Amino acid sequence: MARHTKKRAAWHAAGVCIVAVWLVLAGLLVRKVYFAGSPAGDMEAPGPVEETQREWKEIFLKGRKVGYSVNFIHPDADGYTIQEEIFLKIDLMGLASGVYAMTRCRVDPQFGLRRFQFKMTSGAVSFEASGRVEGGWILIEAGGKGDGPVRRIPIEEPPVLAVSLAHYFRSRPLRVGDVFRFPIFDPSTMSRKEAEVRVASREDVEVRGISYKAFRLETELWGNTLTFWLDENGGTLKETGFMGLTAVRSSAAVAPENIQGSGEVDFYELSAVKPDRTLPRPRKLTYLKVRLGGIEDVPIARNVWDGDRQRYSEPVMVVEREELPSIPAGPGSDAGGKQDFEEELAPDFNIESEHEEIVQTARTIVGEEQDPLGMVRLVLSWVYESLEKRPVVSIPSALEVLRTKVGDCNEHATLTTALLRALGIPTRIAVGLVYLRGRFYYHAWNEAYAGSWVSLDATLNQMPVDATHIKLLEGNLDKQVDVIGLIGRLEIEVLEWRHD
């Protein structure tokens, strides 16, 4: 019974992995996105905010109220404090899950960022990050103890918080045809994108039974169209974007009331890709050939689609389970040479591989083992056995996962990466699809270098992984965010498969 329960839990943890990618990385609901630089054209500097302002919004998914947000801007002697809080209730595997996110920033009189704090909590799991602007850099650190790795992001000028855009738009009349361009930087994922906001039209929009004359603004992010309606004073009336999520203007009395949750709309199933046929015994597949469709205009780099265990010739993808290296690669600290794998050995703001707790845990796990492949196998087994497999709506931090021992595939892959890097084994995160119970689900696993690259999945306890693991991206959060462009568009036709 215990073994059956673990397998079932592993399946759930694999399938809901995309929830964190969708809600956190998309940046629609957790609107922790910063805009560096200035809009295109001759937009005037914003006028001063002379008193505290608050804005409430209700958040809906397919007509059901799933949450609300509130933000405020408070002026003081040398700038402003801006804070936004978001509360969500969504369904994962038929169970309601609560999510809370808070962003708090200090900005200068021109809304240039000085420092920020971000916190996200879902059940017992939480993530914190803080940052500050120093000279030509943003310095970002996960956690609140000041002992983690710091990511340094170069900037030409202090970025501007997205929540202040409404104030920018209020500073001048809008005209149909106006275009604003913003380099977007998200400090929680380190991702950077170029966004172009267009004033598309004038139209009437109804909010809570009241009709407003509005400007319709549109922008494209990750191949998705986000639409905003502003009133004639530049205030936000309504927003629509990823997954059909919609936010509308509300009030302090109404916004927190009658939150239903997503109900029959389960994020677990919403992200899945159903192929044209069923694959028997998927964990035993050694060869898979599929045709990928619906992705012609998706802005995603495909440099990892063809290489190692995969071959891609548009539109056909072939995946073969690789053989494990037969010759030991030597001591873990020499596995591949640090000079060749700087990125795959380096700590990151959420992969705290140099932290004492991570290092000591890794050494305890492998004991006297010296062969990198043996070390990888021991770490894989330990992570699989130690973590409770449960959907988590948060940004994964290896140190936090080590302490809570809870998570889905993101948490498994992030902790595995940190433990193996702490042992000197080059390791990276792979993001793509895995086949489970008739569908392909978005998923994360690992690749470690032990004489050659070896795939491993700590959620499903596999090394190497089966051929239904289709890699679409590799890297940390700043790379993973690009998978959003595929969601809801990708189609899969199964052409051929083989087992052992």
Short mmCIF file of C-alpha atoms in Angstrom, two decimals:
data_model
loop_
_atom_site.label_atom_id
_atom_site.label_comp_id
_atom_site.label_asym_id
_atom_site.label_seq_id
_atom_site.Cartn_x
_atom_site.Cartn_y
_atom_site.Cartn_z
CA MET A 1 0.00 0.00 0.00
CA ALA A 2 2.81 2.46 0.90
CA ARG A 3 4.52 1.85 -2.44
CA HIS A 4 1.25 2.39 -4.32
CA THR A 5 0.64 5.62 -2.40
CA LYS A 6 4.12 6.92 -3.23
CA LYS A 7 3.61 6.18 -6.94
CA ARG A 8 0.26 7.96 -6.91
CA ALA A 9 1.78 10.94 -5.10
CA ALA A 10 4.61 11.08 -7.61
CA TRP A 11 2.11 11.18 -10.47
CA HIS A 12 0.25 14.07 -8.85
CA ALA A 13 3.44 15.99 -8.15
CA ALA A 14 4.54 15.60 -11.75
CA GLY A 15 1.28 16.73 -13.23
CA VAL A 16 0.76 19.91 -11.23
CA CYS A 17 4.31 21.15 -11.71
CA ILE A 18 3.15 23.65 -14.31
CA VAL A 19 0.93 25.49 -11.82
CA ALA A 20 3.92 27.31 -10.34
CA VAL A 21 5.22 28.13 -13.81
CA TRP A 22 1.84 29.48 -14.88
CA LEU A 23 0.85 31.51 -11.83
CA VAL A 24 4.24 32.62 -10.64
CA LEU A 25 6.33 33.07 -13.75
CA ALA A 26 3.57 34.49 -15.95
CA GLY A 27 3.44 37.54 -13.73
CA LEU A 28 -0.26 38.31 -14.38
CA LEU A 29 -1.59 37.56 -10.91
CA VAL A 30 1.67 37.76 -9.00
CA ARG A 31 2.43 41.09 -10.62
CA LYS A 32 6.02 41.40 -9.44
CA VAL A 33 7.25 42.65 -12.80
CA TYR A 34 9.49 45.67 -13.13
CA PHE A 35 9.93 47.88 -16.17
CA ALA A 36 13.41 49.26 -16.83
CA GLY A 37 13.93 52.39 -18.86
CA SER A 38 11.30 54.70 -20.32
CA PRO A 39 8.38 54.33 -22.73
CA ALA A 40 8.87 55.04 -26.41
CA GLY A 41 8.05 58.55 -27.52
CA ASP A 42 7.95 61.81 -25.60
CA MET A 43 6.12 60.71 -22.48
CA GLU A 44 6.37 63.27 -19.70
CA ALA A 45 7.77 62.48 -16.28
CA PRO A 46 5.02 61.49 -13.85
CA GLY A 47 3.56 64.12 -11.59
CA PRO A 48 3.80 63.72 -7.83
CA VAL A 49 1.46 61.50 -5.80
CA GLU A 50 0.44 63.70 -2.89
CA GLU A 51 -1.61 61.28 -0.81
CA THR A 52 -1.96 57.56 -0.20
CA GLN A 53 -3.86 55.79 -2.97
CA ARG A 54 -5.34 52.29 -2.86
CA GLU A 55 -6.65 50.12 -5.68
CA TRP A 56 -8.71 46.95 -5.21
CA LYS A 57 -9.39 44.31 -7.87
CA GLU A 58 -11.37 41.09 -8.04
CA ILE A 59 -9.76 38.18 -9.91
CA PHE A 60 -11.86 35.75 -11.99
CA LEU A 61 -11.18 32.53 -13.89
CA LYS A 62 -13.81 31.52 -16.45
CA GLY A 63 -16.46 33.52 -14.62
CA ARG A 64 -15.65 32.23 -11.12
CA LYS A 65 -14.13 34.53 -8.53
CA VAL A 66 -10.79 33.07 -7.44
CA GLY A 67 -9.21 35.94 -5.54
CA TYR A 68 -8.51 39.62 -5.17
CA SER A 69 -5.64 42.10 -4.98
CA VAL A 70 -4.99 45.38 -3.22
CA ASN A 71 -2.14 47.79 -3.74
CA PHE A 72 -1.26 51.16 -2.33
CA ILE A 73 1.19 53.97 -2.99
CA HIS A 74 2.23 56.08 0.00
CA PRO A 75 4.30 59.28 -0.45
CA ASP A 76 7.00 60.40 1.97
CA ALA A 77 9.82 62.92 2.04
CA ASP A 78 12.10 61.26 -0.53
CA GLY A 79 9.89 59.03 -2.66
CA TYR A 80 7.19 56.42 -2.25
CA THR A 81 6.40 53.09 -0.66
CA ILE A 82 4.45 50.78 -2.99
CA GLN A 83 2.91 47.53 -1.80
CA GLU A 84 0.71 44.98 -3.52
CA GLU A 85 -0.94 41.93 -1.96
CA ILE A 86 -2.68 39.15 -3.86
CA PHE A 87 -4.92 36.41 -2.45
CA LEU A 88 -5.95 33.41 -4.57
CA LYS A 89 -7.97 30.25 -4.10
CA ILE A 90 -7.40 27.68 -6.84
CA ASP A 91 -8.12 23.99 -7.29
CA LEU A 92 -5.32 21.44 -7.56
CA MET A 93 -6.32 17.80 -7.89
CA GLY A 94 -9.82 18.72 -6.68
CA LEU A 95 -8.53 20.38 -3.51
CA ALA A 96 -8.69 24.13 -2.84
CA SER A 97 -5.26 25.70 -2.34
CA GLY A 98 -4.73 29.18 -0.95
CA VAL A 99 -1.98 31.44 -2.28
CA TYR A 100 -0.76 34.73 -0.84
CA ALA A 101 1.81 37.00 -2.49
CA MET A 102 3.18 40.35 -1.34
CA THR A 103 5.52 42.80 -3.05
CA ARG A 104 6.77 45.86 -1.16
CA CYS A 105 9.08 48.45 -2.72
CA ARG A 106 10.79 51.71 -1.94
CA VAL A 107 11.13 54.00 -4.97
CA ASP A 108 12.49 57.48 -5.65
CA PRO A 109 10.31 60.48 -6.68
CA GLN A 110 10.52 59.35 -10.34
CA PHE A 111 9.46 55.81 -9.30
CA GLY A 112 12.96 54.41 -9.83
CA LEU A 113 13.44 51.26 -7.74
CA ARG A 114 15.63 51.48 -4.63
CA ARG A 115 14.83 48.19 -2.89
CA PHE A 116 12.10 45.56 -2.75
CA GLN A 117 10.81 42.58 -0.78
CA PHE A 118 8.76 39.74 -2.21
CA LYS A 119 7.02 36.94 -0.34
CA MET A 120 4.82 34.11 -1.54
CA THR A 121 3.09 31.56 0.69
CA SER A 122 1.03 28.48 -0.17
CA GLY A 123 0.14 26.31 2.80
CA ALA A 124 3.27 25.41 4.72
CA VAL A 125 5.59 26.45 1.89
CA SER A 126 6.88 29.98 1.45
CA PHE A 127 9.42 31.84 -0.65
CA GLU A 128 11.06 35.19 0.08
CA ALA A 129 13.36 37.37 -1.96
CA SER A 130 14.75 40.84 -1.46
CA GLY A 131 16.81 43.17 -3.60
CA ARG A 132 18.31 46.61 -3.87
CA VAL A 133 19.78 48.89 -6.50
CA GLU A 134 23.47 49.73 -6.11
CA GLY A 135 25.16 51.69 -8.86
CA GLY A 136 24.62 49.89 -12.14
CA TRP A 137 23.33 46.68 -10.53
CA ILE A 138 20.29 45.09 -8.96
CA LEU A 139 21.41 42.75 -6.17
CA ILE A 140 18.89 39.99 -5.43
CA GLU A 141 18.90 37.41 -2.66
CA ALA A 142 16.43 34.69 -1.71
CA GLY A 143 15.34 34.29 1.91
CA GLY A 144 15.54 36.87 4.64
CA LYS A 145 18.65 35.82 6.56
CA GLY A 146 21.34 37.43 4.40
CA ASP A 147 23.35 34.21 4.05
CA GLY A 148 22.32 33.08 0.56
CA PRO A 149 23.92 33.62 -2.85
CA VAL A 150 23.35 37.02 -4.45
CA ARG A 151 22.43 37.42 -8.12
CA ARG A 152 23.82 40.58 -9.72
CA ILE A 153 21.83 41.95 -12.67
CA PRO A 154 23.37 44.83 -14.67
CA ILE A 155 21.08 47.79 -15.39
CA GLU A 156 21.53 51.07 -17.21
CA GLU A 157 19.15 52.94 -14.91
CA PRO A 158 16.91 52.07 -11.96
CA PRO A 159 13.91 50.00 -13.11
CA VAL A 160 10.37 51.22 -12.55
CA LEU A 161 7.73 49.13 -10.79
CA ALA A 162 4.86 47.99 -13.01
CA VAL A 163 2.26 49.10 -10.49
CA SER A 164 3.35 52.69 -11.18
CA LEU A 165 2.44 52.42 -14.88
CA ALA A 166 -1.11 53.57 -14.14
CA HIS A 167 0.40 56.76 -12.76
CA TYR A 168 2.48 57.17 -15.92
CA PHE A 169 -0.63 56.78 -18.03
CA ARG A 170 -2.45 59.34 -15.90
CA SER A 171 0.32 61.88 -16.53
CA ARG A 172 -0.77 62.62 -20.13
CA PRO A 173 -3.74 62.11 -22.43
CA LEU A 174 -3.79 58.78 -24.27
CA ARG A 175 -4.34 58.61 -28.02
CA VAL A 176 -5.25 55.62 -30.18
CA GLY A 177 -2.07 54.53 -31.93
CA ASP A 178 0.29 55.46 -29.07
CA VAL A 179 3.01 52.83 -28.51
CA PHE A 180 5.09 52.34 -25.37
CA ARG A 181 8.06 49.98 -25.20
CA PHE A 182 9.40 48.55 -21.96
CA PRO A 183 12.26 46.14 -21.23
CA ILE A 184 10.67 43.95 -18.54
CA PHE A 185 12.68 42.54 -15.66
CA ASP A 186 11.18 40.14 -13.10
CA PRO A 187 13.39 39.93 -9.97
CA SER A 188 11.95 36.62 -8.76
CA THR A 189 12.79 34.72 -11.95
CA MET A 190 15.58 36.95 -13.37
CA SER A 191 13.74 36.86 -16.68
CA ARG A 192 13.92 39.78 -19.08
CA LYS A 193 11.54 40.46 -21.95
CA GLU A 194 10.79 43.31 -24.31
CA ALA A 195 7.16 44.42 -24.14
CA GLU A 196 5.37 46.79 -26.48
CA VAL A 197 2.13 48.29 -25.18
CA ARG A 198 -0.22 49.65 -27.86
CA VAL A 199 -3.24 51.89 -27.40
CA ALA A 200 -5.46 49.87 -29.72
CA SER A 201 -8.87 51.56 -29.61
CA ARG A 202 -11.53 53.50 -27.75
CA GLU A 203 -14.48 51.39 -26.64
CA ASP A 204 -17.10 50.94 -23.96
CA VAL A 205 -16.36 48.41 -21.21
CA GLU A 206 -18.69 47.28 -18.44
CA VAL A 207 -17.37 46.74 -14.90
CA ARG A 208 -19.78 45.63 -12.16
CA GLY A 209 -22.79 46.78 -14.17
CA ILE A 210 -21.41 50.24 -14.96
CA SER A 211 -20.40 51.20 -18.51
CA TYR A 212 -17.21 53.24 -18.95
CA LYS A 213 -15.61 55.00 -21.89
CA ALA A 214 -12.25 53.30 -22.04
CA PHE A 215 -8.95 53.01 -23.84
CA ARG A 216 -8.06 49.44 -24.86
CA LEU A 217 -4.32 48.70 -24.47
CA GLU A 218 -2.68 45.48 -25.68
CA THR A 219 0.71 43.83 -25.32
CA GLU A 220 2.22 40.48 -26.31
CA LEU A 221 4.11 38.37 -23.78
CA TRP A 222 5.27 34.78 -24.41
CA GLY A 223 2.99 34.62 -27.43
CA ASN A 224 -0.08 35.61 -25.40
CA THR A 225 -2.09 38.81 -25.77
CA LEU A 226 -2.66 40.74 -22.54
CA THR A 227 -5.36 43.40 -22.68
CA PHE A 228 -5.94 46.35 -20.36
CA TRP A 229 -8.81 48.84 -20.28
CA LEU A 230 -8.11 52.26 -18.76
CA ASP A 231 -10.65 54.93 -17.97
CA GLU A 232 -10.33 58.44 -19.36
CA ASN A 233 -8.13 59.40 -16.40
CA GLY A 234 -5.75 56.49 -16.98
CA GLY A 235 -7.07 54.34 -14.12
CA THR A 236 -7.26 50.57 -14.63
CA LEU A 237 -10.74 49.17 -15.18
CA LYS A 238 -10.07 45.61 -16.33
CA GLU A 239 -7.23 43.26 -17.30
CA THR A 240 -7.35 39.95 -19.18
CA GLY A 241 -4.48 37.63 -19.99
CA PHE A 242 -3.07 34.16 -19.42
CA MET A 243 -5.53 31.26 -19.14
CA GLY A 244 -8.51 33.58 -19.35
CA LEU A 245 -7.73 35.10 -15.97
CA THR A 246 -9.42 38.47 -15.55
CA ALA A 247 -8.97 41.22 -12.98
CA VAL A 248 -11.58 44.01 -12.62
CA ARG A 249 -11.75 47.19 -10.56
CA SER A 250 -13.44 46.72 -7.20
CA SER A 251 -13.64 48.17 -3.68
CA ALA A 252 -12.41 47.35 -0.19
CA ALA A 253 -15.89 46.14 0.79
CA VAL A 254 -16.52 43.91 -2.21
CA ALA A 255 -13.11 42.55 -3.32
CA PRO A 256 -12.51 40.07 -0.44
CA GLU A 257 -16.08 38.71 -0.45
CA ASN A 258 -17.56 35.56 -2.00
CA ILE A 259 -14.38 33.95 -3.32
CA GLN A 260 -15.51 30.69 -4.90
CA GLY A 261 -12.22 29.20 -6.05
CA SER A 262 -11.71 27.71 -9.48
CA GLY A 263 -14.19 24.87 -8.83
CA GLU A 264 -14.47 22.49 -11.76
CA VAL A 265 -11.57 24.31 -13.50
CA ASP A 266 -8.65 22.28 -12.15
CA PHE A 267 -5.21 23.64 -13.02
CA TYR A 268 -3.94 20.08 -12.92
CA GLU A 269 -5.88 19.16 -16.05
CA LEU A 270 -5.99 22.59 -17.64
CA SER A 271 -2.30 22.49 -18.63
CA ALA A 272 -2.24 18.95 -20.05
CA VAL A 273 -1.65 18.07 -23.72
CA LYS A 274 -3.73 15.12 -24.91
CA PRO A 275 -2.07 13.17 -27.76
CA ASP A 276 -3.95 11.40 -30.51
CA ARG A 277 -3.37 7.95 -29.00
CA THR A 278 -2.55 6.20 -25.74
CA LEU A 279 1.01 5.11 -24.91
CA PRO A 280 1.19 1.74 -23.12
CA ARG A 281 3.67 1.25 -20.24
CA PRO A 282 5.16 4.76 -20.58
CA ARG A 283 7.80 4.29 -17.86
CA LYS A 284 9.31 1.52 -20.01
CA LEU A 285 9.47 3.48 -23.25
CA THR A 286 12.96 3.66 -24.78
CA TYR A 287 12.00 5.34 -28.08
CA LEU A 288 9.31 7.86 -28.95
CA LYS A 289 8.61 9.69 -32.21
CA VAL A 290 6.02 12.47 -32.25
CA ARG A 291 4.86 15.30 -34.48
CA LEU A 292 4.57 18.66 -32.68
CA GLY A 293 1.91 21.08 -33.87
CA GLY A 294 0.44 24.44 -32.98
CA ILE A 295 3.81 26.03 -32.21
CA GLU A 296 4.75 27.74 -35.45
CA ASP A 297 4.52 31.28 -34.08
CA VAL A 298 5.48 30.56 -30.46
CA PRO A 299 8.50 32.68 -29.38
CA ILE A 300 10.62 30.00 -27.74
CA ALA A 301 14.28 29.12 -28.31
CA ARG A 302 14.64 25.61 -29.71
CA ASN A 303 18.38 25.16 -29.31
CA VAL A 304 17.96 22.22 -26.88
CA TRP A 305 15.34 20.40 -28.95
CA ASP A 306 18.03 18.70 -31.03
CA GLY A 307 20.88 17.14 -29.05
CA ASP A 308 21.87 14.52 -26.50
CA ARG A 309 18.89 12.15 -26.23
CA GLN A 310 16.63 14.11 -28.63
CA ARG A 311 16.56 14.80 -32.38
CA TYR A 312 14.31 17.44 -33.89
CA SER A 313 13.57 18.02 -37.54
CA GLU A 314 10.53 20.27 -37.75
CA PRO A 315 7.89 19.21 -36.94
CA VAL A 316 9.09 15.75 -35.78
CA MET A 317 10.74 15.05 -32.43
CA VAL A 318 12.52 11.75 -31.70
CA VAL A 319 13.45 10.90 -28.10
CA GLU A 320 15.58 7.91 -27.10
CA ARG A 321 16.42 6.83 -23.58
CA GLU A 322 20.20 7.06 -23.25
CA GLU A 323 22.57 4.42 -21.88
CA LEU A 324 24.31 5.11 -18.58
CA PRO A 325 28.09 5.63 -18.74
CA SER A 326 29.93 2.35 -18.22
CA ILE A 327 33.30 3.87 -17.25
CA PRO A 328 33.56 5.69 -13.90
CA ALA A 329 34.25 9.39 -14.38
CA GLY A 330 36.48 9.76 -11.34
CA PRO A 331 35.95 11.82 -8.17
CA GLY A 332 32.87 14.00 -8.08
CA SER A 333 34.91 17.21 -7.81
CA ASP A 334 36.52 16.42 -11.17
CA ALA A 335 33.41 15.32 -13.05
CA GLY A 336 33.85 17.19 -16.29
CA GLY A 337 36.09 19.92 -14.92
CA LYS A 338 34.82 23.12 -13.38
CA GLN A 339 36.36 25.23 -16.13
CA ASP A 340 33.96 23.64 -18.64
CA PHE A 341 30.80 23.75 -16.55
CA GLU A 342 30.81 27.07 -14.75
CA GLU A 343 27.06 27.64 -15.07
CA GLU A 344 26.15 24.04 -14.17
CA LEU A 345 28.25 24.21 -10.97
CA ALA A 346 27.45 27.72 -9.79
CA PRO A 347 25.06 28.52 -6.92
CA ASP A 348 22.08 30.73 -7.72
CA PHE A 349 19.67 32.83 -5.70
CA ASN A 350 17.32 29.82 -5.33
CA ILE A 351 19.91 27.03 -5.81
CA GLU A 352 21.96 27.54 -2.65
CA SER A 353 24.56 24.87 -3.37
CA GLU A 354 27.25 26.55 -1.25
CA HIS A 355 25.07 26.86 1.85
CA GLU A 356 26.35 24.80 4.77
CA GLU A 357 23.06 22.91 5.20
CA ILE A 358 23.04 21.87 1.54
CA VAL A 359 26.72 20.90 1.55
CA GLN A 360 26.49 18.84 4.74
CA THR A 361 23.33 17.08 3.60
CA ALA A 362 24.92 16.19 0.26
CA ARG A 363 28.05 14.77 1.92
CA THR A 364 25.96 12.75 4.35
CA ILE A 365 23.88 11.30 1.51
CA VAL A 366 26.85 10.03 -0.53
CA GLY A 367 29.08 8.97 2.37
CA GLU A 368 32.25 7.34 1.03
CA GLU A 369 31.01 7.06 -2.57
CA GLN A 370 33.48 8.61 -5.04
CA ASP A 371 32.09 7.67 -8.44
CA PRO A 372 29.92 10.56 -9.77
CA LEU A 373 27.33 8.18 -11.22
CA GLY A 374 27.02 6.45 -7.86
CA MET A 375 26.71 9.82 -6.15
CA VAL A 376 23.98 10.89 -8.56
CA ARG A 377 22.09 7.68 -7.89
CA LEU A 378 22.31 8.15 -4.11
CA VAL A 379 21.11 11.77 -4.29
CA LEU A 380 18.26 10.80 -6.65
CA SER A 381 17.08 8.08 -4.29
CA TRP A 382 17.35 10.32 -1.22
CA VAL A 383 15.32 13.16 -2.75
CA TYR A 384 12.67 10.73 -4.02
CA GLU A 385 12.29 9.08 -0.62
CA SER A 386 12.58 12.25 1.52
CA LEU A 387 10.20 14.69 -0.12
CA GLU A 388 6.44 14.58 0.37
CA LYS A 389 4.98 14.82 -3.12
CA ARG A 390 2.44 17.59 -2.99
CA PRO A 391 1.48 20.42 -5.38
CA VAL A 392 3.12 23.68 -4.37
CA VAL A 393 2.32 27.09 -5.83
CA SER A 394 5.58 28.87 -5.15
CA ILE A 395 9.01 29.67 -6.48
CA PRO A 396 11.31 26.75 -5.60
CA SER A 397 14.25 27.37 -3.26
CA ALA A 398 16.55 24.42 -2.61
CA LEU A 399 17.22 25.48 0.97
CA GLU A 400 13.52 25.93 1.74
CA VAL A 401 12.72 22.54 0.15
CA LEU A 402 15.44 20.88 2.23
CA ARG A 403 13.84 22.29 5.37
CA THR A 404 10.18 21.64 4.55
CA LYS A 405 10.69 18.44 2.51
CA VAL A 406 7.51 19.18 0.51
CA GLY A 407 6.98 19.91 -3.15
CA ASP A 408 6.20 18.95 -6.72
CA CYS A 409 8.59 18.40 -9.62
CA ASN A 410 9.99 21.95 -9.43
CA GLU A 411 11.03 21.45 -5.82
CA HIS A 412 12.47 17.98 -6.52
CA ALA A 413 14.54 19.25 -9.45
CA THR A 414 15.80 22.36 -7.66
CA LEU A 415 16.93 20.49 -4.54
CA THR A 416 18.56 17.75 -6.65
CA THR A 417 20.47 20.43 -8.57
CA ALA A 418 21.76 22.08 -5.41
CA LEU A 419 22.83 18.80 -3.76
CA LEU A 420 24.72 17.56 -6.83
CA ARG A 421 26.40 20.92 -7.46
CA ALA A 422 27.49 20.92 -3.81
CA LEU A 423 29.31 17.65 -4.59
CA GLY A 424 31.04 19.16 -7.62
CA ILE A 425 28.84 17.39 -10.18
CA PRO A 426 27.65 19.65 -13.01
CA THR A 427 23.84 19.61 -12.98
CA ARG A 428 21.10 21.47 -14.82
CA ILE A 429 17.31 21.57 -14.77
CA ALA A 430 15.36 20.33 -17.79
CA VAL A 431 11.78 21.52 -18.39
CA GLY A 432 9.39 19.89 -20.81
CA LEU A 433 6.71 17.22 -20.92
CA VAL A 434 6.18 13.79 -19.44
CA TYR A 435 3.42 11.28 -20.30
CA LEU A 436 1.17 10.21 -17.45
CA ARG A 437 -2.25 8.50 -17.60
CA GLY A 438 -3.14 9.40 -21.16
CA ARG A 439 -1.75 12.94 -21.33
CA PHE A 440 1.48 14.88 -21.49
CA TYR A 441 2.01 17.16 -18.51
CA TYR A 442 4.53 19.96 -18.11
CA HIS A 443 7.32 18.74 -15.90
CA ALA A 444 10.83 19.40 -14.57
CA TRP A 445 13.69 16.94 -14.08
CA ASN A 446 17.51 16.99 -14.10
CA GLU A 447 20.57 16.25 -16.19
CA ALA A 448 23.89 15.57 -14.46
CA TYR A 449 27.35 15.15 -15.97
CA ALA A 450 29.11 11.94 -14.94
CA GLY A 451 31.43 11.39 -17.88
CA SER A 452 28.48 12.19 -20.16
CA TRP A 453 25.12 13.86 -19.58
CA VAL A 454 22.66 11.58 -17.77
CA SER A 455 18.96 12.32 -17.29
CA LEU A 456 17.32 11.72 -13.91
CA ASP A 457 13.89 12.38 -12.44
CA ALA A 458 13.68 12.58 -8.64
CA THR A 459 9.87 12.86 -8.75
CA LEU A 460 9.45 9.54 -10.59
CA ASN A 461 12.69 7.92 -9.32
CA GLN A 462 14.19 7.31 -12.77
CA MET A 463 17.75 7.33 -14.12
CA PRO A 464 17.90 7.57 -17.06
CA VAL A 465 14.39 8.89 -17.65
CA ASP A 466 11.97 7.20 -20.04
CA ALA A 467 11.47 8.39 -23.61
CA THR A 468 8.22 10.23 -22.83
CA HIS A 469 10.32 12.97 -21.21
CA ILE A 470 10.43 15.59 -24.00
CA LYS A 471 12.83 18.42 -23.15
CA LEU A 472 11.78 21.88 -24.28
CA LEU A 473 14.04 24.11 -22.17
CA GLU A 474 16.94 23.88 -19.77
CA GLY A 475 18.15 26.24 -17.06
CA ASN A 476 16.86 28.07 -14.03
CA LEU A 477 13.76 30.24 -13.67
CA ASP A 478 14.89 32.92 -16.11
CA LYS A 479 14.91 30.30 -18.88
CA GLN A 480 11.92 28.25 -17.73
CA VAL A 481 9.51 31.15 -18.02
CA ASP A 482 9.55 30.83 -21.83
CA VAL A 483 7.53 27.60 -21.67
CA ILE A 484 4.46 29.74 -21.04
CA GLY A 485 4.24 30.46 -24.76
CA LEU A 486 3.55 26.78 -25.51
CA ILE A 487 0.77 26.28 -22.99
CA GLY A 488 -2.64 25.89 -24.59
CA ARG A 489 -1.14 25.71 -28.10
CA LEU A 490 1.01 22.60 -28.24
CA GLU A 491 -0.40 19.58 -30.08
CA ILE A 492 1.16 16.11 -30.10
CA GLU A 493 0.64 13.33 -32.64
CA VAL A 494 2.27 10.04 -31.71
CA LEU A 495 4.01 8.43 -34.70
CA GLU A 496 6.00 5.56 -33.25
CA TRP A 497 7.23 4.09 -29.95
CA ARG A 498 9.24 1.17 -28.61
CA HIS A 499 9.80 -0.51 -25.24
CA ASP A 500 12.69 -2.49 -23.74
#
